[in-house]
mmCIF file of C-alpha atoms and ligand atoms in Angstrom:
data_model
loop_
_atom_site.group_PDB
_atom_site.id
_atom_site.type_symbol
_atom_site.label_atom_id
_atom_site.label_comp_id
_atom_site.label_asym_id
_atom_site.label_seq_id
_atom_site.Cartn_x
_atom_site.Cartn_y
_atom_site.Cartn_z
ATOM 1 C CA MET A 17 147.308 -29.548 -81.280
ATOM 2 C CA PRO A 18 150.902 -29.778 -79.926
ATOM 3 C CA LYS A 19 152.066 -27.142 -77.280
ATOM 4 C CA ASP A 20 155.683 -27.165 -78.986
ATOM 5 C CA GLU A 21 156.359 -26.992 -82.262
ATOM 6 C CA PHE A 22 160.217 -27.843 -81.606
ATOM 7 C CA GLU A 23 159.386 -30.473 -78.826
ATOM 8 C CA TRP A 24 156.997 -32.187 -81.194
ATOM 9 C CA ILE A 25 159.491 -32.458 -84.215
ATOM 10 C CA ARG A 26 161.964 -34.043 -81.347
ATOM 11 C CA GLN A 27 159.478 -36.744 -80.137
ATOM 12 C CA HIS A 28 159.175 -37.686 -84.005
ATOM 13 C CA THR A 29 162.648 -38.236 -84.655
ATOM 14 C CA PRO A 30 163.892 -41.766 -84.942
ATOM 15 C CA GLU A 31 167.075 -42.615 -82.701
ATOM 16 C CA ARG A 32 168.268 -45.156 -85.718
ATOM 17 C CA TYR A 33 167.696 -44.993 -89.826
ATOM 18 C CA ASN A 34 167.560 -48.130 -91.406
ATOM 19 C CA HIS A 35 169.589 -47.059 -94.295
ATOM 20 C CA SER A 36 173.407 -46.805 -93.821
ATOM 21 C CA GLY A 37 172.953 -43.936 -97.295
ATOM 22 C CA VAL A 38 171.368 -41.484 -94.874
ATOM 23 C CA ILE A 39 173.950 -38.869 -94.307
ATOM 24 C CA GLU A 40 171.777 -36.616 -92.799
ATOM 25 C CA GLY A 41 168.186 -37.244 -91.574
ATOM 26 C CA ILE A 42 165.882 -35.240 -89.455
ATOM 27 C CA GLY A 43 167.405 -32.059 -87.270
ATOM 28 C CA ASP A 44 169.165 -29.706 -90.399
ATOM 29 C CA ASP A 45 168.012 -27.503 -93.038
ATOM 30 C CA ALA A 46 167.359 -30.624 -95.372
ATOM 31 C CA ALA A 47 168.198 -34.453 -95.184
ATOM 32 C CA VAL A 48 171.081 -35.770 -97.346
ATOM 33 C CA TYR A 49 171.363 -39.089 -98.666
ATOM 34 C CA ALA A 50 173.730 -40.869 -101.036
ATOM 35 C CA ALA A 51 172.648 -42.280 -104.320
ATOM 36 C CA GLU A 52 173.191 -45.857 -105.233
ATOM 37 C CA ASP A 53 175.423 -46.765 -107.991
ATOM 38 C CA GLY A 54 173.571 -48.943 -110.821
ATOM 39 C CA PHE A 55 170.373 -47.425 -109.905
ATOM 40 C CA ASP A 56 167.610 -44.343 -110.917
ATOM 41 C CA GLU A 57 165.826 -42.488 -108.150
ATOM 42 C CA ILE A 58 162.309 -41.468 -108.366
ATOM 43 C CA LEU A 59 160.810 -38.990 -106.430
ATOM 44 C CA CYS A 60 156.343 -38.220 -106.083
ATOM 45 C CA VAL A 61 153.885 -36.304 -103.540
ATOM 46 C CA ASP A 62 150.508 -37.112 -102.737
ATOM 47 C CA THR A 63 148.600 -34.877 -100.304
ATOM 48 C CA MET A 64 145.224 -35.723 -98.277
ATOM 49 C CA VAL A 65 143.274 -33.122 -96.942
ATOM 50 C CA GLU A 66 140.325 -33.233 -94.179
ATOM 51 C CA GLU A 67 137.270 -33.372 -95.298
ATOM 52 C CA VAL A 68 138.114 -33.836 -99.024
ATOM 53 C CA HIS A 69 140.485 -36.978 -98.906
ATOM 54 C CA PHE A 70 138.917 -38.411 -95.323
ATOM 55 C CA LYS A 71 137.270 -37.140 -92.323
ATOM 56 C CA LYS A 72 137.097 -38.227 -88.876
ATOM 57 C CA GLN A 73 134.107 -40.249 -89.525
ATOM 58 C CA THR A 74 135.578 -42.210 -92.415
ATOM 59 C CA MET A 75 139.145 -42.831 -91.439
ATOM 60 C CA SER A 76 141.041 -43.343 -87.678
ATOM 61 C CA PRO A 77 143.810 -41.117 -87.390
ATOM 62 C CA TYR A 78 146.102 -44.343 -87.827
ATOM 63 C CA ASP A 79 144.239 -45.089 -91.167
ATOM 64 C CA THR A 80 144.849 -42.028 -92.096
ATOM 65 C CA GLY A 81 148.733 -41.636 -91.708
ATOM 66 C CA HIS A 82 148.942 -45.152 -93.165
ATOM 67 C CA LYS A 83 147.160 -44.285 -96.350
ATOM 68 C CA ALA A 84 149.082 -40.953 -96.641
ATOM 69 C CA LEU A 85 152.352 -42.984 -96.925
ATOM 70 C CA ALA A 86 150.618 -45.589 -98.642
ATOM 71 C CA VAL A 87 149.247 -43.704 -101.755
ATOM 72 C CA ASN A 88 152.531 -42.721 -102.539
ATOM 73 C CA ILE A 89 154.180 -46.237 -102.325
ATOM 74 C CA SER A 90 151.133 -46.907 -104.602
ATOM 75 C CA ASP A 91 153.169 -44.286 -107.242
ATOM 76 C CA ILE A 92 156.512 -45.670 -106.238
ATOM 77 C CA ALA A 93 155.125 -49.623 -107.634
ATOM 78 C CA ALA A 94 153.613 -47.741 -110.675
ATOM 79 C CA MET A 95 157.331 -46.863 -111.762
ATOM 80 C CA ALA A 96 158.097 -50.299 -110.700
ATOM 81 C CA GLY A 97 160.639 -48.808 -108.020
ATOM 82 C CA ILE A 98 161.147 -49.689 -104.284
ATOM 83 C CA PRO A 99 160.335 -47.051 -102.169
ATOM 84 C CA VAL A 100 163.576 -45.945 -99.643
ATOM 85 C CA TYR A 101 163.061 -42.678 -97.612
ATOM 86 C CA TYR A 102 159.947 -40.531 -96.704
ATOM 87 C CA ILE A 103 159.275 -36.904 -96.003
ATOM 88 C CA VAL A 104 156.045 -35.237 -94.022
ATOM 89 C CA SER A 105 154.474 -31.679 -94.285
ATOM 90 C CA ILE A 106 151.907 -31.707 -92.147
ATOM 91 C CA ALA A 107 149.184 -28.842 -91.004
ATOM 92 C CA VAL A 108 147.525 -29.307 -88.113
ATOM 93 C CA PRO A 109 144.908 -27.873 -86.734
ATOM 94 C CA PRO A 110 143.271 -27.332 -82.810
ATOM 95 C CA SER A 111 140.643 -30.089 -83.468
ATOM 96 C CA TRP A 112 143.504 -32.700 -83.618
ATOM 97 C CA THR A 113 144.488 -34.128 -80.267
ATOM 98 C CA ASP A 114 148.591 -34.923 -79.614
ATOM 99 C CA GLU A 115 147.199 -38.439 -79.208
ATOM 100 C CA GLU A 116 145.391 -38.644 -82.324
ATOM 101 C CA LEU A 117 148.783 -37.028 -84.210
ATOM 102 C CA GLN A 118 150.839 -39.820 -82.209
ATOM 103 C CA GLU A 119 148.132 -42.290 -84.380
ATOM 104 C CA LEU A 120 148.912 -40.815 -87.476
ATOM 105 C CA TYR A 121 152.471 -41.168 -87.055
ATOM 106 C CA ASN A 122 152.045 -45.116 -85.778
ATOM 107 C CA GLY A 123 150.045 -45.536 -88.873
ATOM 108 C CA MET A 124 152.250 -44.005 -91.474
ATOM 109 C CA GLY A 125 155.730 -46.026 -89.023
ATOM 110 C CA ALA A 126 153.973 -49.021 -89.350
ATOM 111 C CA LEU A 127 153.651 -49.376 -93.276
ATOM 112 C CA ALA A 128 156.833 -47.582 -93.762
ATOM 113 C CA ALA A 129 158.619 -50.568 -91.467
ATOM 114 C CA GLU A 130 157.216 -53.307 -93.858
ATOM 115 C CA TYR A 131 159.317 -51.745 -96.822
ATOM 116 C CA ASP A 132 162.346 -50.955 -94.189
ATOM 117 C CA MET A 133 161.619 -47.393 -95.249
ATOM 118 C CA ASP A 134 163.186 -44.492 -93.510
ATOM 119 C CA MET A 135 161.798 -41.053 -92.012
ATOM 120 C CA ILE A 136 164.316 -38.638 -92.875
ATOM 121 C CA GLY A 137 162.822 -34.904 -92.652
ATOM 122 C CA GLY A 138 159.102 -32.964 -93.090
ATOM 123 C CA ASP A 139 157.605 -30.079 -92.041
ATOM 124 C CA THR A 140 155.236 -28.936 -89.275
ATOM 125 C CA VAL A 141 152.978 -25.909 -89.389
ATOM 126 C CA SER A 142 149.430 -24.924 -87.735
ATOM 127 C CA SER A 143 146.242 -25.040 -90.043
ATOM 128 C CA GLN A 144 142.879 -22.680 -89.176
ATOM 129 C CA SER A 145 140.807 -25.644 -91.072
ATOM 130 C CA GLY A 146 141.281 -29.383 -91.315
ATOM 131 C CA LEU A 147 144.305 -31.156 -91.379
ATOM 132 C CA VAL A 148 146.412 -31.701 -94.316
ATOM 133 C CA ILE A 149 149.176 -34.058 -94.602
ATOM 134 C CA SER A 150 151.595 -34.281 -97.785
ATOM 135 C CA VAL A 151 154.153 -37.205 -97.740
ATOM 136 C CA THR A 152 157.248 -36.800 -100.504
ATOM 137 C CA VAL A 153 158.825 -40.525 -101.409
ATOM 138 C CA HIS A 154 161.852 -40.907 -102.602
ATOM 139 C CA GLY A 155 162.550 -44.722 -104.333
ATOM 140 C CA ARG A 156 164.670 -46.251 -106.953
ATOM 141 C CA VAL A 157 164.889 -48.346 -109.694
ATOM 142 C CA GLU A 158 167.730 -50.078 -111.443
ATOM 143 C CA LYS A 159 168.929 -48.109 -114.226
ATOM 144 C CA GLY A 160 166.441 -47.932 -117.167
ATOM 145 C CA ARG A 161 164.097 -50.364 -115.232
ATOM 146 C CA HIS A 162 161.341 -47.588 -114.756
ATOM 147 C CA LEU A 163 157.944 -48.382 -115.995
ATOM 148 C CA LEU A 164 155.814 -45.554 -117.929
ATOM 149 C CA ARG A 165 152.293 -45.012 -118.659
ATOM 150 C CA ARG A 166 153.718 -44.258 -122.145
ATOM 151 C CA ASN A 167 154.673 -47.365 -123.659
ATOM 152 C CA ALA A 168 151.790 -49.200 -124.556
ATOM 153 C CA LEU A 169 151.860 -50.730 -128.529
ATOM 154 C CA PRO A 170 148.934 -52.147 -130.315
ATOM 155 C CA GLY A 171 148.778 -55.898 -129.919
ATOM 156 C CA ASP A 172 149.622 -55.444 -126.054
ATOM 157 C CA ILE A 173 147.281 -57.043 -123.276
ATOM 158 C CA VAL A 174 145.983 -54.943 -120.702
ATOM 159 C CA PHE A 175 145.968 -56.287 -117.086
ATOM 160 C CA VAL A 176 144.832 -55.264 -113.238
ATOM 161 C CA THR A 177 146.309 -56.813 -110.297
ATOM 162 C CA ASN A 178 143.216 -56.917 -108.569
ATOM 163 C CA PRO A 179 139.415 -56.481 -108.827
ATOM 164 C CA THR A 180 138.605 -52.467 -108.410
ATOM 165 C CA GLY A 181 135.338 -50.971 -106.452
ATOM 166 C CA ARG A 182 136.045 -52.219 -103.187
ATOM 167 C CA SER A 183 137.562 -48.656 -101.790
ATOM 168 C CA ALA A 184 134.504 -46.741 -103.372
ATOM 169 C CA ALA A 185 132.311 -49.173 -101.991
ATOM 170 C CA GLY A 186 133.484 -49.204 -98.165
ATOM 171 C CA LEU A 187 133.891 -45.389 -98.613
ATOM 172 C CA ASP A 188 129.796 -44.958 -99.526
ATOM 173 C CA TRP A 189 129.277 -47.212 -96.340
ATOM 174 C CA LEU A 190 131.422 -45.369 -94.355
ATOM 175 C CA LEU A 191 130.167 -41.754 -94.907
ATOM 176 C CA GLN A 192 126.293 -43.364 -94.790
ATOM 177 C CA HIS A 193 127.247 -45.188 -90.981
ATOM 178 C CA GLY A 194 130.526 -44.065 -90.021
ATOM 179 C CA ARG A 195 133.077 -46.170 -88.591
ATOM 180 C CA GLY A 196 132.832 -47.669 -85.760
ATOM 181 C CA GLN A 197 132.227 -51.185 -84.008
ATOM 182 C CA ASN A 198 129.432 -52.645 -85.820
ATOM 183 C CA CYS A 199 130.317 -52.888 -89.447
ATOM 184 C CA PRO A 200 128.974 -56.124 -90.664
ATOM 185 C CA GLU A 201 130.689 -58.162 -93.604
ATOM 186 C CA PRO A 202 131.029 -57.632 -96.856
ATOM 187 C CA PHE A 203 131.241 -53.768 -95.353
ATOM 188 C CA GLN A 204 133.761 -54.488 -93.244
ATOM 189 C CA THR A 205 136.092 -55.723 -95.870
ATOM 190 C CA LEU A 206 135.190 -53.044 -98.333
ATOM 191 C CA THR A 207 135.680 -50.477 -95.524
ATOM 192 C CA ALA A 208 139.433 -52.175 -94.879
ATOM 193 C CA TYR A 209 139.902 -51.864 -98.602
ATOM 194 C CA HIS A 210 139.589 -48.162 -98.260
ATOM 195 C CA GLN A 211 141.382 -46.896 -95.020
ATOM 196 C CA ARG A 212 144.284 -49.422 -95.467
ATOM 197 C CA PRO A 213 145.315 -49.758 -99.065
ATOM 198 C CA ARG A 214 148.013 -52.061 -100.254
ATOM 199 C CA PRO A 215 150.447 -50.699 -102.094
ATOM 200 C CA ARG A 216 151.932 -53.034 -104.871
ATOM 201 C CA VAL A 217 155.469 -52.768 -104.930
ATOM 202 C CA GLU A 218 156.642 -56.610 -105.735
ATOM 203 C CA GLU A 219 154.034 -57.078 -108.069
ATOM 204 C CA GLY A 220 155.309 -53.812 -109.714
ATOM 205 C CA ARG A 221 159.068 -55.896 -109.238
ATOM 206 C CA ILE A 222 158.161 -58.649 -111.245
ATOM 207 C CA ILE A 223 155.798 -56.790 -113.743
ATOM 208 C CA ALA A 224 158.909 -55.045 -114.413
ATOM 209 C CA GLY A 225 161.596 -58.053 -114.181
ATOM 210 C CA THR A 226 159.279 -60.452 -116.208
ATOM 211 C CA ALA A 227 158.072 -57.918 -119.061
ATOM 212 C CA PRO A 228 160.278 -54.646 -119.159
ATOM 213 C CA THR A 229 158.655 -53.261 -122.157
ATOM 214 C CA ALA A 230 155.400 -53.140 -120.091
ATOM 215 C CA SER A 231 153.164 -49.893 -119.627
ATOM 216 C CA LEU A 232 152.247 -49.284 -115.937
ATOM 217 C CA ASN A 233 149.634 -46.803 -113.831
ATOM 218 C CA ASP A 234 148.230 -47.224 -110.214
ATOM 219 C CA ILE A 235 144.619 -46.665 -109.826
ATOM 220 C CA SER A 236 144.189 -43.441 -107.581
ATOM 221 C CA ASP A 237 141.201 -42.081 -109.935
ATOM 222 C CA GLY A 238 139.511 -45.026 -110.936
ATOM 223 C CA LEU A 239 139.809 -47.603 -113.352
ATOM 224 C CA ALA A 240 138.390 -45.807 -116.310
ATOM 225 C CA SER A 241 140.488 -42.869 -115.217
ATOM 226 C CA GLU A 242 143.814 -44.529 -115.082
ATOM 227 C CA ALA A 243 143.110 -46.786 -118.415
ATOM 228 C CA ASN A 244 142.254 -43.419 -120.261
ATOM 229 C CA GLU A 245 145.527 -42.067 -119.009
ATOM 230 C CA ILE A 246 147.328 -45.073 -120.601
ATOM 231 C CA ALA A 247 145.800 -44.368 -123.747
ATOM 232 C CA GLU A 248 146.345 -40.574 -124.255
ATOM 233 C CA ALA A 249 150.233 -40.961 -123.319
ATOM 234 C CA SER A 250 150.815 -43.863 -125.401
ATOM 235 C CA GLY A 251 148.680 -42.568 -128.088
ATOM 236 C CA VAL A 252 146.623 -45.996 -128.307
ATOM 237 C CA LYS A 253 143.322 -47.367 -128.112
ATOM 238 C CA LEU A 254 142.603 -49.533 -124.964
ATOM 239 C CA GLN A 255 139.511 -52.200 -125.430
ATOM 240 C CA LEU A 256 138.562 -53.450 -122.208
ATOM 241 C CA ARG A 257 136.297 -56.870 -122.287
ATOM 242 C CA GLN A 258 133.229 -56.191 -119.577
ATOM 243 C CA GLN A 259 133.139 -60.004 -119.058
ATOM 244 C CA ASP A 260 137.091 -60.379 -118.441
ATOM 245 C CA ILE A 261 136.444 -57.318 -115.579
ATOM 246 C CA PRO A 262 137.055 -58.881 -112.228
ATOM 247 C CA ALA A 263 134.060 -58.118 -109.733
ATOM 248 C CA ALA A 264 135.174 -58.752 -106.274
ATOM 249 C CA THR A 265 132.198 -60.758 -104.454
ATOM 250 C CA GLU A 266 132.020 -58.161 -101.484
ATOM 251 C CA LEU A 267 131.298 -55.748 -104.238
ATOM 252 C CA LYS A 268 128.412 -57.858 -105.574
ATOM 253 C CA GLU A 269 127.014 -58.616 -102.153
ATOM 254 C CA ALA A 270 127.313 -54.905 -101.206
ATOM 255 C CA ALA A 271 124.867 -53.862 -104.057
ATOM 256 C CA GLY A 272 122.654 -56.775 -104.493
ATOM 257 C CA GLY A 273 122.372 -56.404 -107.899
ATOM 258 C CA ASP A 274 124.627 -54.948 -111.304
ATOM 259 C CA SER A 275 124.670 -51.297 -109.773
ATOM 260 C CA TYR A 276 128.186 -51.979 -108.892
ATOM 261 C CA TRP A 277 130.005 -51.194 -112.373
ATOM 262 C CA ASP A 278 130.135 -47.827 -111.414
ATOM 263 C CA TRP A 279 132.072 -48.455 -108.266
ATOM 264 C CA ILE A 280 134.525 -50.345 -110.204
ATOM 265 C CA PHE A 281 134.580 -48.157 -113.042
ATOM 266 C CA TYR A 282 134.920 -44.834 -111.677
ATOM 267 C CA GLY A 283 135.104 -45.604 -107.887
ATOM 268 C CA GLY A 284 139.045 -44.658 -107.643
ATOM 269 C CA GLU A 285 141.436 -45.098 -104.452
ATOM 270 C CA ASP A 286 141.808 -48.478 -105.538
ATOM 271 C CA PHE A 287 145.861 -48.561 -105.704
ATOM 272 C CA GLU A 288 145.682 -51.530 -107.801
ATOM 273 C CA LEU A 289 148.054 -51.256 -111.081
ATOM 274 C CA ILE A 290 146.645 -51.367 -114.281
ATOM 275 C CA GLY A 291 149.136 -51.677 -117.281
ATOM 276 C CA THR A 292 149.875 -53.243 -120.797
ATOM 277 C CA ALA A 293 152.576 -56.126 -121.543
ATOM 278 C CA ARG A 294 153.668 -57.520 -124.846
ATOM 279 C CA GLU A 295 152.040 -60.760 -125.684
ATOM 280 C CA LYS A 296 155.218 -62.659 -126.149
ATOM 281 C CA ASN A 297 155.568 -61.720 -122.478
ATOM 282 C CA TRP A 298 152.576 -62.234 -120.944
ATOM 283 C CA SER A 299 152.485 -66.294 -119.784
ATOM 284 C CA LEU A 300 155.780 -66.174 -118.453
ATOM 285 C CA LEU A 301 154.684 -62.657 -116.753
ATOM 286 C CA GLN A 302 151.364 -64.946 -115.286
ATOM 287 C CA GLN A 303 153.373 -67.718 -114.512
ATOM 288 C CA ASN A 304 155.938 -65.471 -112.265
ATOM 289 C CA MET A 305 152.916 -63.527 -110.683
ATOM 290 C CA LYS A 306 151.131 -67.114 -109.491
ATOM 291 C CA GLU A 307 154.277 -68.172 -108.483
ATOM 292 C CA GLU A 308 154.375 -65.664 -105.869
ATOM 293 C CA GLY A 309 150.842 -65.725 -105.172
ATOM 294 C CA PHE A 310 149.901 -62.619 -106.341
ATOM 295 C CA PRO A 311 147.102 -62.431 -108.945
ATOM 296 C CA LEU A 312 146.548 -60.170 -112.585
ATOM 297 C CA TYR A 313 143.782 -60.239 -114.758
ATOM 298 C CA ALA A 314 144.077 -59.812 -118.536
ATOM 299 C CA ILE A 315 140.990 -57.432 -119.350
ATOM 300 C CA GLY A 316 141.723 -56.162 -122.878
ATOM 301 C CA ARG A 317 144.088 -55.154 -125.336
ATOM 302 C CA VAL A 318 145.816 -52.352 -127.004
ATOM 303 C CA GLN A 319 144.361 -51.338 -130.665
ATOM 304 C CA GLU A 320 145.874 -48.807 -133.209
ATOM 305 C CA GLY A 321 144.277 -45.199 -131.661
ATOM 306 C CA PRO A 322 142.412 -42.758 -131.335
ATOM 307 C CA PRO A 323 143.446 -42.188 -127.868
ATOM 308 C CA LEU A 324 140.764 -43.477 -126.159
ATOM 309 C CA VAL A 325 138.958 -46.326 -124.129
ATOM 310 C CA THR A 326 136.269 -48.840 -125.054
ATOM 311 C CA LEU A 327 134.234 -51.119 -123.383
ATOM 312 C CA LEU A 328 133.365 -54.425 -125.449
ATOM 313 C CA ASP A 329 130.018 -56.496 -123.893
ATOM 314 C CA GLY A 330 129.434 -59.165 -126.828
ATOM 315 C CA THR A 331 128.914 -57.246 -129.882
ATOM 316 C CA GLU A 332 128.400 -54.303 -128.464
ATOM 317 C CA GLU A 333 131.433 -51.057 -128.320
ATOM 318 C CA GLN A 334 130.895 -48.001 -126.565
ATOM 319 C CA THR A 335 133.595 -45.464 -124.852
ATOM 320 C CA LEU A 336 134.483 -45.953 -121.461
ATOM 321 C CA PRO A 337 134.618 -42.023 -120.845
ATOM 322 C CA LYS A 338 137.495 -40.725 -118.488
ATOM 323 C CA LYS A 339 135.290 -40.299 -115.677
ATOM 324 C CA GLY A 340 136.361 -40.410 -112.093
ATOM 325 C CA TYR A 341 137.836 -38.675 -109.196
ATOM 326 C CA ASN A 342 138.613 -34.940 -110.180
ATOM 327 C CA HIS A 343 139.226 -32.476 -107.827
ATOM 328 C CA PHE A 344 137.709 -29.744 -109.558
ATOM 329 C CA GLN A 345 134.570 -31.513 -110.457
ATOM 330 C CA SER A 346 133.412 -32.695 -107.574
HETATM 331 N N1 ATP B 24 150.964 -29.014 -108.531
HETATM 332 C C1 ATP B 24 151.588 -29.386 -109.501
HETATM 333 N N2 ATP B 24 152.665 -28.934 -110.231
HETATM 334 C C2 ATP B 24 153.801 -29.500 -110.501
HETATM 335 N N3 ATP B 24 153.666 -30.908 -111.263
HETATM 336 C C3 ATP B 24 152.318 -31.826 -111.080
HETATM 337 C C4 ATP B 24 151.516 -30.494 -109.852
HETATM 338 N N4 ATP B 24 150.794 -31.644 -109.615
HETATM 339 C C5 ATP B 24 150.820 -32.780 -110.515
HETATM 340 N N5 ATP B 24 152.125 -32.499 -111.143
HETATM 341 C C6 ATP B 24 152.569 -33.859 -111.616
HETATM 342 O O1 ATP B 24 151.273 -34.037 -112.686
HETATM 343 C C7 ATP B 24 151.543 -35.519 -113.335
HETATM 344 C C8 ATP B 24 150.507 -36.291 -113.040
HETATM 345 O O2 ATP B 24 149.915 -35.898 -111.357
HETATM 346 P P1 ATP B 24 149.016 -36.492 -110.833
HETATM 347 O O3 ATP B 24 148.910 -36.315 -109.326
HETATM 348 O O4 ATP B 24 147.565 -37.120 -111.739
HETATM 349 O O5 ATP B 24 149.331 -38.323 -110.886
HETATM 350 P P2 ATP B 24 149.149 -39.588 -109.488
HETATM 351 O O6 ATP B 24 149.687 -39.151 -108.008
HETATM 352 O O7 ATP B 24 149.018 -40.619 -110.245
HETATM 353 O O8 ATP B 24 147.545 -38.967 -109.387
HETATM 354 P P3 ATP B 24 147.112 -38.885 -108.101
HETATM 355 O O9 ATP B 24 147.369 -37.643 -107.136
HETATM 356 O O10 ATP B 24 145.477 -39.078 -108.296
HETATM 357 O O11 ATP B 24 146.916 -39.925 -107.120
HETATM 358 C C9 ATP B 24 152.788 -36.003 -112.041
HETATM 359 O O12 ATP B 24 153.847 -35.960 -112.949
HETATM 360 C C10 ATP B 24 152.858 -34.904 -110.858
HETATM 361 O O13 ATP B 24 154.183 -35.078 -110.589
HETATM 362 C C1 TPS B 25 135.724 -38.097 -97.091
HETATM 363 C C2 TPS B 25 136.167 -38.170 -98.418
HETATM 364 N N1 TPS B 25 134.997 -38.333 -99.560
HETATM 365 C C3 TPS B 25 135.423 -38.417 -100.970
HETATM 366 C C4 TPS B 25 136.030 -39.282 -101.152
HETATM 367 C C5 TPS B 25 137.008 -39.633 -102.230
HETATM 368 N N2 TPS B 25 138.042 -39.057 -102.924
HETATM 369 C C6 TPS B 25 138.611 -38.247 -102.806
HETATM 370 S S1 TPS B 25 140.291 -37.481 -103.363
HETATM 371 C C7 TPS B 25 139.876 -39.563 -104.067
HETATM 372 C C8 TPS B 25 141.067 -39.376 -105.739
HETATM 373 C C9 TPS B 25 142.277 -39.515 -105.147
HETATM 374 O O1 TPS B 25 142.659 -38.536 -104.738
HETATM 375 P P1 TPS B 25 143.873 -37.804 -105.464
HETATM 376 O O2 TPS B 25 143.535 -37.672 -106.415
HETATM 377 O O3 TPS B 25 144.118 -36.254 -104.982
HETATM 378 O O4 TPS B 25 145.256 -38.896 -105.478
HETATM 379 C C10 TPS B 25 139.049 -39.948 -104.253
HETATM 380 C C11 TPS B 25 137.837 -40.919 -104.693
HETATM 381 C C12 TPS B 25 137.304 -40.077 -99.898
HETATM 382 N N3 TPS B 25 138.136 -40.405 -100.141
HETATM 383 N N4 TPS B 25 136.796 -39.047 -98.602
HETATM 384 MG MG1 MG B 26 149.674 -37.109 -107.172
HETATM 385 MG MG1 MG B 27 149.543 -42.585 -110.154
HETATM 386 MG MG1 MG B 28 149.158 -40.588 -106.288
#
């Protein structure tokens, strides 16, 4: 734990900001930044709690910093926005050393640098249990260009940006073995998906640019849960086709059988984007994503309500329950 709160904050104060819109960054009662003409502002917060979202056994301090910021950038991506600023609230227990905290900030800082983001404030308190880190991200999107969960219409194509389930499979391995030097493939790859998720900002931007009527959501609680959120918000049915759901090779290798489907549907923390696009925009969307080197998988269709998700396997159609990570049920 740091010796002095104020000295510690000074150590983490950047010398300069990337964005000229910062009027007052770290150092006063609150940050002040200039709004930008032609854009709407986006704001989100997600919190990570030691023993709930990470353990020292599953994530290094650097990974924890990376992920605490990544999960929030992912929410900006799910609105088709560009991340700009962030503020960090941290509750530090005695079990965390200064070096570990520095690593946590290094993890956040490295990801922030990839997006030219500026940390413009935060809050520091002590904790008598685990470490808690809460990151608030501010982003922007061209006026009227944001994408919502509630825009799905019957006839739309349901898509996902990449296969899901790898993060959950990586977590299962980490909970059994702990992180360390000798992590063999395919677990090396799977654990990386868990520890260092890549927010899909560029993909969100292409989707909004090509299919401005699309619906969009990021996958934090699992493919099934987030598909159900789109169905509920839009008042439509999503029919997913089992044969079109992508399954990563590493996942099949890790499972050695058919047991990987639970990870794919219910695992969570993928931070891929799931959404729906009008059929008339679909081929251009596929083409634009391909040109930029981003995969996109058509996994089903939107149909008239009731608001639920089904899985069509051959001629058999079953409801895909809104099962996945739920803080008050796990
Ligand atoms: N404690 C709270 N008070 C007010 N609003 C909340 C609270 N918790 C969540 N919300 C709001 O509820 C909505 C859904 O939040 P939720 O956290 O489920 O979304 P998410 O961040 O996409 O998912 P996840 O937290 O799994 O990443 C958002 O508009 C969020 O701002
Ligand atoms: C040690 C450990 N145990 C379990 C999990 C799994 N987990 C925790 S929160 C969450 C959903 C997303 O969270 P939120 O809804 O808060 O965004 C999942 C899948 C983990 N990551 N680490
Ligand atoms: Mg949230
Ligand atoms: Mg989200
Ligand atoms: Mg979130």
